[in-house]
Coordinates of C-alpha atoms in Angstrom, one line a residue:
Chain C
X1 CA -23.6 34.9 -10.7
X2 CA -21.5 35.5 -7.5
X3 CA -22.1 39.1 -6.3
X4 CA -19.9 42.1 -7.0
X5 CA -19.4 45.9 -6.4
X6 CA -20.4 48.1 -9.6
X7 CA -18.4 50.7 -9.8
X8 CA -18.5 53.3 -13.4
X9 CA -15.8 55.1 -14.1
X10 CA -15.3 58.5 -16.0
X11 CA -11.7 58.6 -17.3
X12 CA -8.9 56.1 -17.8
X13 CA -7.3 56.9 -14.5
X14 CA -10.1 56.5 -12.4
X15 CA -10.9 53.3 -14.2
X16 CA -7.3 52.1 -13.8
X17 CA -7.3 52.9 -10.2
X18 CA -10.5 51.6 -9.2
X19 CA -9.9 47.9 -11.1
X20 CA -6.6 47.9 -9.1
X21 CA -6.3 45.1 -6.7
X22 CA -7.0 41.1 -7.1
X23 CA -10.5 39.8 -8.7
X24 CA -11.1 43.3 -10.1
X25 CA -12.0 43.4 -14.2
X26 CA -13.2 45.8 -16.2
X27 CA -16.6 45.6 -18.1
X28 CA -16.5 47.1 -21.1
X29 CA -18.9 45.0 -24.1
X30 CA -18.7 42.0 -21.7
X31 CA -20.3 39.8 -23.9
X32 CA -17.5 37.5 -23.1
X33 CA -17.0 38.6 -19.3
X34 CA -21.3 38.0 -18.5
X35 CA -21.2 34.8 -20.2
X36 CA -18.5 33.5 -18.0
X37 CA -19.5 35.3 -14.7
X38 CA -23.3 33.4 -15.1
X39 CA -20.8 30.2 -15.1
X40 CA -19.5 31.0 -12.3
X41 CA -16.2 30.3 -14.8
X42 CA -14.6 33.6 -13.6
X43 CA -16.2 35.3 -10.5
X44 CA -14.9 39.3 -9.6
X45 CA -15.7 40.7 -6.6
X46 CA -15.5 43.9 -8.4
X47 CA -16.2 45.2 -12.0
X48 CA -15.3 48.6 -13.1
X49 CA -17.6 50.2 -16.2
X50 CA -15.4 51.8 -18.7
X51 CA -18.2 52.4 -21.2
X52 CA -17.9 56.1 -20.8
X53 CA -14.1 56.8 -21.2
X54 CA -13.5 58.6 -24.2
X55 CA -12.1 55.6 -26.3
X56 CA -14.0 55.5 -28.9
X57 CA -12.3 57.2 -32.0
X58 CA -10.7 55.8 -35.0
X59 CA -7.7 58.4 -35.6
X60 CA -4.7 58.8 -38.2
X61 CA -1.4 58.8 -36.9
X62 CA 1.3 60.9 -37.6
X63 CA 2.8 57.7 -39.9
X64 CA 0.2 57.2 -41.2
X65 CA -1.5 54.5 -39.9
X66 CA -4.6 54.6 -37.3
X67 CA -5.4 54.1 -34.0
X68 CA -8.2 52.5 -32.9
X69 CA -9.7 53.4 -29.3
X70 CA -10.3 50.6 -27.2
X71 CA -13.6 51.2 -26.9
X72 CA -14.8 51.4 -30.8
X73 CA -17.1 48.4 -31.2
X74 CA -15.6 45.5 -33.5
X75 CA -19.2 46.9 -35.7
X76 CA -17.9 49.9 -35.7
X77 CA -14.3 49.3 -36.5
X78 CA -15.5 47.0 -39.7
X79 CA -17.5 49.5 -41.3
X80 CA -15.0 52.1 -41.2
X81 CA -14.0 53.7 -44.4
X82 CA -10.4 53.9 -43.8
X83 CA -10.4 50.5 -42.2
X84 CA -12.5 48.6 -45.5
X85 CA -10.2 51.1 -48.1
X86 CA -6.8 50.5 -46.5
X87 CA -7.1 47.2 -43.8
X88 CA -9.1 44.9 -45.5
X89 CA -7.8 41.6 -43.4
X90 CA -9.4 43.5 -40.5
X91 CA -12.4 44.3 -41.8
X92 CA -12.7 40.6 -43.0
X93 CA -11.7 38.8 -40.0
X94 CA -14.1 41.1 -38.0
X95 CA -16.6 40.2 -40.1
X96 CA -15.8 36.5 -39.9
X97 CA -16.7 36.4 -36.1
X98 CA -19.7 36.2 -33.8
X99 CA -23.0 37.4 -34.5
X100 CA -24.1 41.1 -35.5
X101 CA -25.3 41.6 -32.3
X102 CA -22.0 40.6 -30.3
X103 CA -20.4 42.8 -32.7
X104 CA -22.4 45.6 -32.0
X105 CA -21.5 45.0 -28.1
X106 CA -17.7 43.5 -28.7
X107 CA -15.0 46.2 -27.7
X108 CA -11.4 46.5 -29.7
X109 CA -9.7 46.0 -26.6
X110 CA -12.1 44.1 -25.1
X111 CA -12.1 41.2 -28.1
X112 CA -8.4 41.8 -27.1
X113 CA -8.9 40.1 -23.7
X114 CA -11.1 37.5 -24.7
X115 CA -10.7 34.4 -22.8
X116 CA -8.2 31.8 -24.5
X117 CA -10.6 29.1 -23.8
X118 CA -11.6 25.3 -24.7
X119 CA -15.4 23.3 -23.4
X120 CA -13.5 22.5 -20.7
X121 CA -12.7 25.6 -19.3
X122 CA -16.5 26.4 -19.4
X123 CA -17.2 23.0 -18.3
X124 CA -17.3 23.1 -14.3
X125 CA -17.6 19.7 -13.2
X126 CA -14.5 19.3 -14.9
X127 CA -10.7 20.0 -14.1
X128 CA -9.3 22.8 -16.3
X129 CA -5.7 24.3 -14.9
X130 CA -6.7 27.7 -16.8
X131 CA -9.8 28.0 -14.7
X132 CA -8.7 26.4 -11.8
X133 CA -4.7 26.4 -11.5
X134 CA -3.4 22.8 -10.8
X135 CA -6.7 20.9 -10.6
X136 CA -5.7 19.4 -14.4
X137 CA -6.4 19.6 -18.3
X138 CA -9.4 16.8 -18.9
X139 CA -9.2 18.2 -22.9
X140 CA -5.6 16.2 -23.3
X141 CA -6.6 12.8 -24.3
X142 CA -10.6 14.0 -24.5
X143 CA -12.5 15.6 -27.6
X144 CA -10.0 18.1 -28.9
X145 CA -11.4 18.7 -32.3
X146 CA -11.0 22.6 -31.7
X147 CA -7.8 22.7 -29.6
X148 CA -4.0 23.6 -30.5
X149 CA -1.4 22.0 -32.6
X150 CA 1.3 24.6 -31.9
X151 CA 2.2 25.6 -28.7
X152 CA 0.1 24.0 -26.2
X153 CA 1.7 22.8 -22.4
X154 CA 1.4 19.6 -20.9
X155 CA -0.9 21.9 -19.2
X156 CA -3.2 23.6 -21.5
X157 CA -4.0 22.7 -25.1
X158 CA -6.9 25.3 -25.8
X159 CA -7.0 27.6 -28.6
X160 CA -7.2 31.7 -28.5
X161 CA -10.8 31.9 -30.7
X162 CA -10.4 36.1 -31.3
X163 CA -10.7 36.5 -35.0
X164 CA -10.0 40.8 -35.2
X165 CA -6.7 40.2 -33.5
X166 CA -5.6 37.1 -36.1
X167 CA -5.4 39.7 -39.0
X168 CA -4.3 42.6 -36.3
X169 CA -1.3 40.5 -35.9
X170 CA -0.7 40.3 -39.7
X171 CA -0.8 43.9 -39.8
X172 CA 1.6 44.0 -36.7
X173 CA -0.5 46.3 -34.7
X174 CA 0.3 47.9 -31.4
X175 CA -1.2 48.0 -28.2
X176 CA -1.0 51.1 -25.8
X177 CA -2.0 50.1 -22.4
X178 CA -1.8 52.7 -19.5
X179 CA -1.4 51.3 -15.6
X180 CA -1.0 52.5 -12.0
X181 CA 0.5 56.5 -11.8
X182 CA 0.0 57.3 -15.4
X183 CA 2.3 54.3 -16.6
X184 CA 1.9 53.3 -20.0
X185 CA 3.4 50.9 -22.9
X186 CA 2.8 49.4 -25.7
X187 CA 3.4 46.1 -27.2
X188 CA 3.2 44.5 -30.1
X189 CA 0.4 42.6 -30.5
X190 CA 2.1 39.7 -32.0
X191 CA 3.2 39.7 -28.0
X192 CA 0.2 40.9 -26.3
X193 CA -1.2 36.9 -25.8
X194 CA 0.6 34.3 -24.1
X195 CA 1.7 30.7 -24.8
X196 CA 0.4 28.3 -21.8
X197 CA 3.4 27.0 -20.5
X198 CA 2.8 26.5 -16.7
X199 CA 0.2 29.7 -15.9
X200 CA -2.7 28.9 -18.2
X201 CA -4.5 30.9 -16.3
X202 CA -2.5 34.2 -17.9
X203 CA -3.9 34.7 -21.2
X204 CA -1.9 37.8 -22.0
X205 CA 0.8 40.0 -20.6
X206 CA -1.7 42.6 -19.2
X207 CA -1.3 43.6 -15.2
X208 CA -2.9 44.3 -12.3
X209 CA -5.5 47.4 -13.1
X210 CA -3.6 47.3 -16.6
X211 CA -6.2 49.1 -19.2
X212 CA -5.9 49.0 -23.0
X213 CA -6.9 52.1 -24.1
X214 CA -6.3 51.8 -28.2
X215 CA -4.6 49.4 -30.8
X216 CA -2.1 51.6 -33.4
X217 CA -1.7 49.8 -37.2
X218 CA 1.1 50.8 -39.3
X219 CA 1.0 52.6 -42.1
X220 CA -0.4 50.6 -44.9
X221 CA 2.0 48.3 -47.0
X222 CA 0.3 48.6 -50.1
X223 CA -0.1 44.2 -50.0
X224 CA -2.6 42.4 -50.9
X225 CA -4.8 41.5 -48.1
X226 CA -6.9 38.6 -46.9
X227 CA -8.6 36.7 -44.4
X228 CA -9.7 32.9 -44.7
X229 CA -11.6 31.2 -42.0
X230 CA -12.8 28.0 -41.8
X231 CA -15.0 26.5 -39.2
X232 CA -17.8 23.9 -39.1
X233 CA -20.6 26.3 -39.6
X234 CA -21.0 29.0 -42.4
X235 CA -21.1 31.2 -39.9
X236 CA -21.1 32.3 -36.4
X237 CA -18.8 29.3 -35.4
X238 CA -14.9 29.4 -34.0
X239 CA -12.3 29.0 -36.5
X240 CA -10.7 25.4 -37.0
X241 CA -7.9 27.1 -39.2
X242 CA -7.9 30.7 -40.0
X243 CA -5.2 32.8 -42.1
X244 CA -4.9 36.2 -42.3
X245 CA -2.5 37.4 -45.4
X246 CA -0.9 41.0 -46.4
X247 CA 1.1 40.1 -48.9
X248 CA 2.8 42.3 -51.6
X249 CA 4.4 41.6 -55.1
X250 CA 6.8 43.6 -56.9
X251 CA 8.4 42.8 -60.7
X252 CA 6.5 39.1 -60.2
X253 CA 8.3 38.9 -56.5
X254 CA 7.0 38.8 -53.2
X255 CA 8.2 41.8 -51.5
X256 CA 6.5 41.8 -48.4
X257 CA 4.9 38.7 -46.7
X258 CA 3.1 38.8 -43.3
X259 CA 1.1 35.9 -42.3
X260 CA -1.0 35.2 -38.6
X261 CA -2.9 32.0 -38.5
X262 CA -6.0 31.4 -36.0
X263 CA -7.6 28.7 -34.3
X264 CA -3.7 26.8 -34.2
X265 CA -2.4 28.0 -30.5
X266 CA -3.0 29.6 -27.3
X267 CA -2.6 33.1 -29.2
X268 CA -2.8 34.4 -33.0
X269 CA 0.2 32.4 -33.9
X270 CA 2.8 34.2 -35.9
X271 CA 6.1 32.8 -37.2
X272 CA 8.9 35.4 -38.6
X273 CA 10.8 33.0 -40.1
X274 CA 7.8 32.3 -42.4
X275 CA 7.3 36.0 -43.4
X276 CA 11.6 35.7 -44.3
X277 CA 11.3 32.9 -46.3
X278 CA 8.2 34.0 -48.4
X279 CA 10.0 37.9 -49.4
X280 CA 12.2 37.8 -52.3
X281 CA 10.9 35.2 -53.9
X282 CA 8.7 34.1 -57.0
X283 CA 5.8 33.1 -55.8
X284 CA 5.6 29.0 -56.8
X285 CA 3.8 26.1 -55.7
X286 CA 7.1 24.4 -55.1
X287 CA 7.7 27.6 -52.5
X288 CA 4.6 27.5 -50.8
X289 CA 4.6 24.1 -50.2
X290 CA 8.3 24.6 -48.5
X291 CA 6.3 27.8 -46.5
X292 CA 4.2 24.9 -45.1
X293 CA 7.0 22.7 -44.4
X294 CA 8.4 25.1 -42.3
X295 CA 5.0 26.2 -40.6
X296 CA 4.3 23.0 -39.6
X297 CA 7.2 21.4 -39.1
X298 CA 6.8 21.7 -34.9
X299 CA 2.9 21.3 -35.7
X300 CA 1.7 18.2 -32.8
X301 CA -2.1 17.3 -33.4
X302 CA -3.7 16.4 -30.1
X303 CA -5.8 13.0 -31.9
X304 CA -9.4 14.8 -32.4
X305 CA -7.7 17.7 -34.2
X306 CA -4.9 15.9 -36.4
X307 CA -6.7 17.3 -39.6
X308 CA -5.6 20.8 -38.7
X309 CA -2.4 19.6 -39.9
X310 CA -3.2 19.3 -43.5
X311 CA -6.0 21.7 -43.2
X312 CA -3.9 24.6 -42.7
X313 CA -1.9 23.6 -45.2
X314 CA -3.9 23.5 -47.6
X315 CA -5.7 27.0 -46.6
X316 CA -2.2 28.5 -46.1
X317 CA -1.4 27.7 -49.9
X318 CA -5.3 28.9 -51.2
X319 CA -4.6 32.4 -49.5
X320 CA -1.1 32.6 -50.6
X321 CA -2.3 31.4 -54.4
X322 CA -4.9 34.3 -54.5
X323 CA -2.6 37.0 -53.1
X324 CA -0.1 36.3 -55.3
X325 CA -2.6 36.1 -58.2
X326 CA -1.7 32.9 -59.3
X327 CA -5.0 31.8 -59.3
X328 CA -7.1 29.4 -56.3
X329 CA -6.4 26.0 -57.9
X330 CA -3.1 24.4 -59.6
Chain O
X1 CA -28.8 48.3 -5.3
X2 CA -28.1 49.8 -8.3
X3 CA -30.2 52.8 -9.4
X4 CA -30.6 53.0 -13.7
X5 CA -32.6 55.2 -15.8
X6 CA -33.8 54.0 -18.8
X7 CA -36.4 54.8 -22.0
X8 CA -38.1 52.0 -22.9
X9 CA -39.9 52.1 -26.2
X10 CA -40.0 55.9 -25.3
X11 CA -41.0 55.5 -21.8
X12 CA -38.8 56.4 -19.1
X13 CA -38.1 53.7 -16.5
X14 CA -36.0 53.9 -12.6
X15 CA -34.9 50.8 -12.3
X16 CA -33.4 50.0 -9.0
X17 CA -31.8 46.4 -9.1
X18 CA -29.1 44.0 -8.0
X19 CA -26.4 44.9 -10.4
X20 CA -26.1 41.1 -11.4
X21 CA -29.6 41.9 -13.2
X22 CA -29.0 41.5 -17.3
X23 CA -31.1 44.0 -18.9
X24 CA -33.0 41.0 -20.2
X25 CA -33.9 40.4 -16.6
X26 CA -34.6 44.2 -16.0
X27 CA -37.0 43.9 -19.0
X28 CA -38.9 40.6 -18.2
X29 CA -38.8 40.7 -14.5
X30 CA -38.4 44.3 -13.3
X31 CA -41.0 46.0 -16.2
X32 CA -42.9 43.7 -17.3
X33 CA -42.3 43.3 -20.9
X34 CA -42.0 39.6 -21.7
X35 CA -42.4 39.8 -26.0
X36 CA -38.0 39.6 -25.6
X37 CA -37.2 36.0 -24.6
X38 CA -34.4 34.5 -22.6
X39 CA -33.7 31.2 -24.9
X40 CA -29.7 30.3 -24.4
X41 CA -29.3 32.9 -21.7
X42 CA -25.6 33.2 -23.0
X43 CA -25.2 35.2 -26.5
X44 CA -26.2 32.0 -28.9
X45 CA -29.7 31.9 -29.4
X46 CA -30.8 36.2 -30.3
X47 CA -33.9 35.7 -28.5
X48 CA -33.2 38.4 -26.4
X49 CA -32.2 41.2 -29.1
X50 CA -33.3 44.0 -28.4
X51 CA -32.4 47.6 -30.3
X52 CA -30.2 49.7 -27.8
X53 CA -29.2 53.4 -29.0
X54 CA -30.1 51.9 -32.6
X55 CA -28.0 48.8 -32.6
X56 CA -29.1 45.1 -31.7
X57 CA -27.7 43.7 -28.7
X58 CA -27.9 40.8 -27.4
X59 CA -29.9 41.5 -24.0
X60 CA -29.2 38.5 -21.7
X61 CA -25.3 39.6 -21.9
X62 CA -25.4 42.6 -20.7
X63 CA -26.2 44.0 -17.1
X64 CA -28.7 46.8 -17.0
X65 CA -26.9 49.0 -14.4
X66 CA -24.3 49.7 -17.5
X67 CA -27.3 50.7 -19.6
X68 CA -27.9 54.5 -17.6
X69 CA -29.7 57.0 -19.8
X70 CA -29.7 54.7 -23.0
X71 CA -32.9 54.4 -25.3
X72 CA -33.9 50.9 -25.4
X73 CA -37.0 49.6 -28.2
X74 CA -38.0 46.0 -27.7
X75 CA -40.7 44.1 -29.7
X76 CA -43.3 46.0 -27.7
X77 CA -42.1 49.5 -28.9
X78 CA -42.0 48.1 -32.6
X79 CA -45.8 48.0 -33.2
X80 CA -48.4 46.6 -31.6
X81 CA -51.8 44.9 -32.2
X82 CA -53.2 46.4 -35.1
X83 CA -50.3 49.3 -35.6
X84 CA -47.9 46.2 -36.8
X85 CA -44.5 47.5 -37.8
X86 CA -43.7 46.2 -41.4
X87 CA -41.5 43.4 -40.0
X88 CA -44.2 42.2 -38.0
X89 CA -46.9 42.3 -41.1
X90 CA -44.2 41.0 -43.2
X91 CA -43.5 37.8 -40.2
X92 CA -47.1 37.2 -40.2
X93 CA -48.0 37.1 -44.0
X94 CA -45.1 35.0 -44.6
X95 CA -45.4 32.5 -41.4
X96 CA -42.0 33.6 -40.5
X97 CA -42.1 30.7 -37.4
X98 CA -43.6 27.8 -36.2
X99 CA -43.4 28.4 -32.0
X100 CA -43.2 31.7 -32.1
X101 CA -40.5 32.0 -29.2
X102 CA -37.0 33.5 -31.4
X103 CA -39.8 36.0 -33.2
X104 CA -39.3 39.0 -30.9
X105 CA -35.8 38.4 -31.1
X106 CA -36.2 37.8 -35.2
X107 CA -37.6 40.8 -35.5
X108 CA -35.8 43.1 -33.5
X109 CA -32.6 41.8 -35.0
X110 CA -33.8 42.3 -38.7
X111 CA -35.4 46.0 -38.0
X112 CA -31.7 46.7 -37.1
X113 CA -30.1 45.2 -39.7
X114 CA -32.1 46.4 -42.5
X115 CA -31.0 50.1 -41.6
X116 CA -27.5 48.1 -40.7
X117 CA -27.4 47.5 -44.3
X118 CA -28.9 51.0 -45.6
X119 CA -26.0 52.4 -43.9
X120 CA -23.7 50.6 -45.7
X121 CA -22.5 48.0 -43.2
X122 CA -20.3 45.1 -45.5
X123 CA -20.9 41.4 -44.3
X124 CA -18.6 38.3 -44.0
X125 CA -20.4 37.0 -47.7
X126 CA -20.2 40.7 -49.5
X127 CA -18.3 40.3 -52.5
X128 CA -15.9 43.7 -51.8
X129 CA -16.0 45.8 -48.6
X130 CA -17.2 48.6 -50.9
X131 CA -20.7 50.5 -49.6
X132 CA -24.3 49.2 -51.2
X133 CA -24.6 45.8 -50.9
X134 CA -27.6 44.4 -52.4
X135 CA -29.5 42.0 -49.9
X136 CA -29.5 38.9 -51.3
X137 CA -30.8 35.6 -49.5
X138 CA -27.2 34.9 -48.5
X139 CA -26.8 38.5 -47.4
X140 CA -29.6 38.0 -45.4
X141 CA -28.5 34.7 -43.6
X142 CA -25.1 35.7 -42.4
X143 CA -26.9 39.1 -41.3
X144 CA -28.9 36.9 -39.3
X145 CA -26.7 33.8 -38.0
X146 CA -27.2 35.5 -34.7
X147 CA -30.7 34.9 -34.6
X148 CA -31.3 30.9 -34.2
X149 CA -35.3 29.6 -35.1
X150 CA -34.9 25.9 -33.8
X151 CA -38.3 24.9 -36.1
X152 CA -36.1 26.1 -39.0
X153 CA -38.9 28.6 -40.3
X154 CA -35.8 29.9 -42.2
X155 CA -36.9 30.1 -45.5
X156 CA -40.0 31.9 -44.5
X157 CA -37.8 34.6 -42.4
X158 CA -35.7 35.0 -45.0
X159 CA -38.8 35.8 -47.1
X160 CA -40.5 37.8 -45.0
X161 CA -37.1 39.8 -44.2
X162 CA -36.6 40.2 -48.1
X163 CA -40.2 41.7 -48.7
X164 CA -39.4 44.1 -46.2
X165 CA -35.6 44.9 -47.6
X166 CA -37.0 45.1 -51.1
X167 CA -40.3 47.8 -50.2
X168 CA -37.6 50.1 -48.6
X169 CA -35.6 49.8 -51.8
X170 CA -38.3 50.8 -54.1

């Protein structure tokens, strides 16, 4: 590990203003961070401890919906009441990732920032333009069993492996960041990750000294929720294809569909026109299979990971089946 | 040089390190309490699991200077030649490994699921999210994928993991 200044702070200003400035990062689980750092993958001269800013409470909103402090462990978050009675997906794709210990560690808004990232990337001796801009992408034309088929750059074909923020997407959740002078937003979280294009190295949309200090959900829909994942391992392995499902049904129609898919891009992918097509409708074989079409009609398998292809397919109509109650198999 | 305070199976420790040191490190190196064991050094293996503030952590991804003030119980703190806690017994009736180099991890990762699972905690194999789930063999696997035995004592852990789960029931 290169060396770097420890610094702790005790509130979200003081944490913004001391990670301002270049090769700064905030440490918060770092189980993702540490790993990296011992590569020598990503190298701070600085990290700033944000382990003791009061972040750490699930609380309703005034819509009623909740918000999650960025610092309530993905353990934490699963097993809460609310969360299990009236968020299911999350629960489930929390619970579909890592180990119990990572959990234990992993932040909200630290499994957030979680590196996009392929073998590559972690692989030094070789050239990877998200961990060393312009040097090349060895993973196009190499082993790409776990890499994108929507999305990727002639620069960048790795996949965003974050399960939590799959089904957080599905549940279009919000993400309040504060910056420099008080500043603050939020943004959707459907827009909080990035698409390669030609900065790889830019995961997401936060900034300089940027620090996300809690993720809002919406008011419940009242949908059916799931979360299906599948990887090569029955657990504590990166999804291939995940889907994440809230879907509700009203007089034997679909009255609210919203779908996120994992392990496909560079972020949780997301398609609107999918969620359109799917509400209103009598939920058929016939329309799922045309919900497919749709979804994977700009789909581009990179050789090693063609199978995605029918893979989420397939998944895409078992999750859609059971929400709809039609039952798992025609 | 970073100063740290911390308990260590109840003893209090000033640790005064590189900040690069993981607590693993701090552990092994700085006090001298080898029984946790640095197998992938990256998260994989749970060699290294240690209890911190009651939950299991992986200890080789973490640095020590962020652990200041925190109450940290390794394999050591469990029990101890002839005062074996009833995960240890249970490891040792039930030949719960072959090498012996995940146990400390093993064991320090089941102590803290066992009361992860009296508090209620759902897994990715529980039938509903609801509280109470029974600890089934496959409840006890995906509780423990973090923990990696590469002689595949698995059955035996499993075993000695369920005696344990099943005398706290009754």
């Amino acid at each position: 590990m290169k060396p770097f200044t420890y610094a702790r702070a005790a509130d979200t200003p003081e944490a913004v203003r001391e990670a301002s400035g270049p090769s700064h990062d905030f440490i918060a689980g770092g189980t993702n961070l540490l790993d990296l750092m011992k590569l020598e993958v990503m190298a701070p001269d600085k990290l700033v401890d944000i382990n003791r800013l009061d972040l750490k409470q699930i609380s309703e909103t005034e819509d009623g919906g909740l918000r999650i402090g960025a610092l309530v462990t993905n353990s934490d978050c699963a097993a809460d009441d609310r969360i299990r009675r009236d968020y299911p997906v999350l629960s489930r794709a929390i619970l579909a990732g890592a180990s119990g210990q990572l959990r234990n560690k992993a932040t909200t808004g630290g499994n957030l920032c979680q590196r996009t990232r392929c073998y590559y990337f972690y692989d030094t001796a070789m050239p990877c333009n998200k961990r060393e801009p312009g040097s090349g992408c060895q993973a196009i034309g190499g082993a790409t069993r776990l890499h994108a088929i929507f999305g990727a750059s002639d620069q960048c074909i790795a996949t965003y492996p974050g399960d939590m923020a799959v089904a957080m997407s599905a549940l279009d959740a919000s993400v309040e960041i504060e910056g420099k002078d008080g500043a603050s937003r939020t943004v959707p979280v459907r827009d909080f990750h990035r698409l390669p294009g030609d900065r790889p190295d830019k995961d997401n949309v936060l900034e300089d000294g940027e620090l996300i200090t809690a993720v809002t959900l919406p008011a419940p829909t009242g949908g059916r929720q799931s979360y299906r994942k599948v990887r090569d391992r029955a657990s504590y392995a990166f999804a291939l294809v995940s889907v994440a499902a809230d879907i509700g049904m009203e007089d034997g129609k679909i009255s609210h569909a919203a779908l996120a898919f994992g392990g496909v891009a560079h972020k949780p992918w997301h398609k609107p026109e999918l969620d359109a097509l799917l509400t209103g409708k009598e939920p058929s074989d016939a329309l799922f299979a045309e919900a497919a079409d749709l979804l994977l009609a700009e789909a581009q398998g990179q050789g090693g990971n063609n199978f995605k292809i029918l893979l989420l397919r397939r998944t895409l109509r078992a999750v859609l089946r059971e929400a709809t109650q039609m039952g798992e198999t025609a | 040089m970073q100063q740290t305070n911390l308990t260590i199976n109840g003893q209090e420790h000033a640790l005064d390190a590189d900040p690069r040191t993981t607590l693993l490190d701090a552990l092994r190196n700085h006090i001298g309490l080898t029984g946790s064991k640095k197998g992938c050094d990256h998260g994989q293996c749970g060699a290294c699991t240690v209890i911190v503030n009651g939950r299991r952590i992986n200890s080789c991804l973490t640095l020590a200077c962020m652990h200041d003030g925190d109450e940290i119980t390794t394999v050591e703190g469990l029990g101890q030649p002839g005062n074996l806690s009833p995960l240890q017994s249970a490891f040792v009736a039930h030949d719960g490994y072959q090498c012996g180099y995940c146990t400390p991890g093993q064991i320090c990762s089941a102590t803290a699921m066992l009361q992860e699972a009296k508090d209620g905690w759902p897994s990715n194999v529980s039938d509903d999210l609801a509280k109470g789930q029974k600890l089934t063999d496959e409840e006890i696997s995906e509780r423990m994928s973090g923990n990696i035995c590469r002689c595949a004592a698995y059955p035996n852990i499993v075993d000695a993991i369920r005696e344990v789960a099943e005398g706290a029931e009754a």
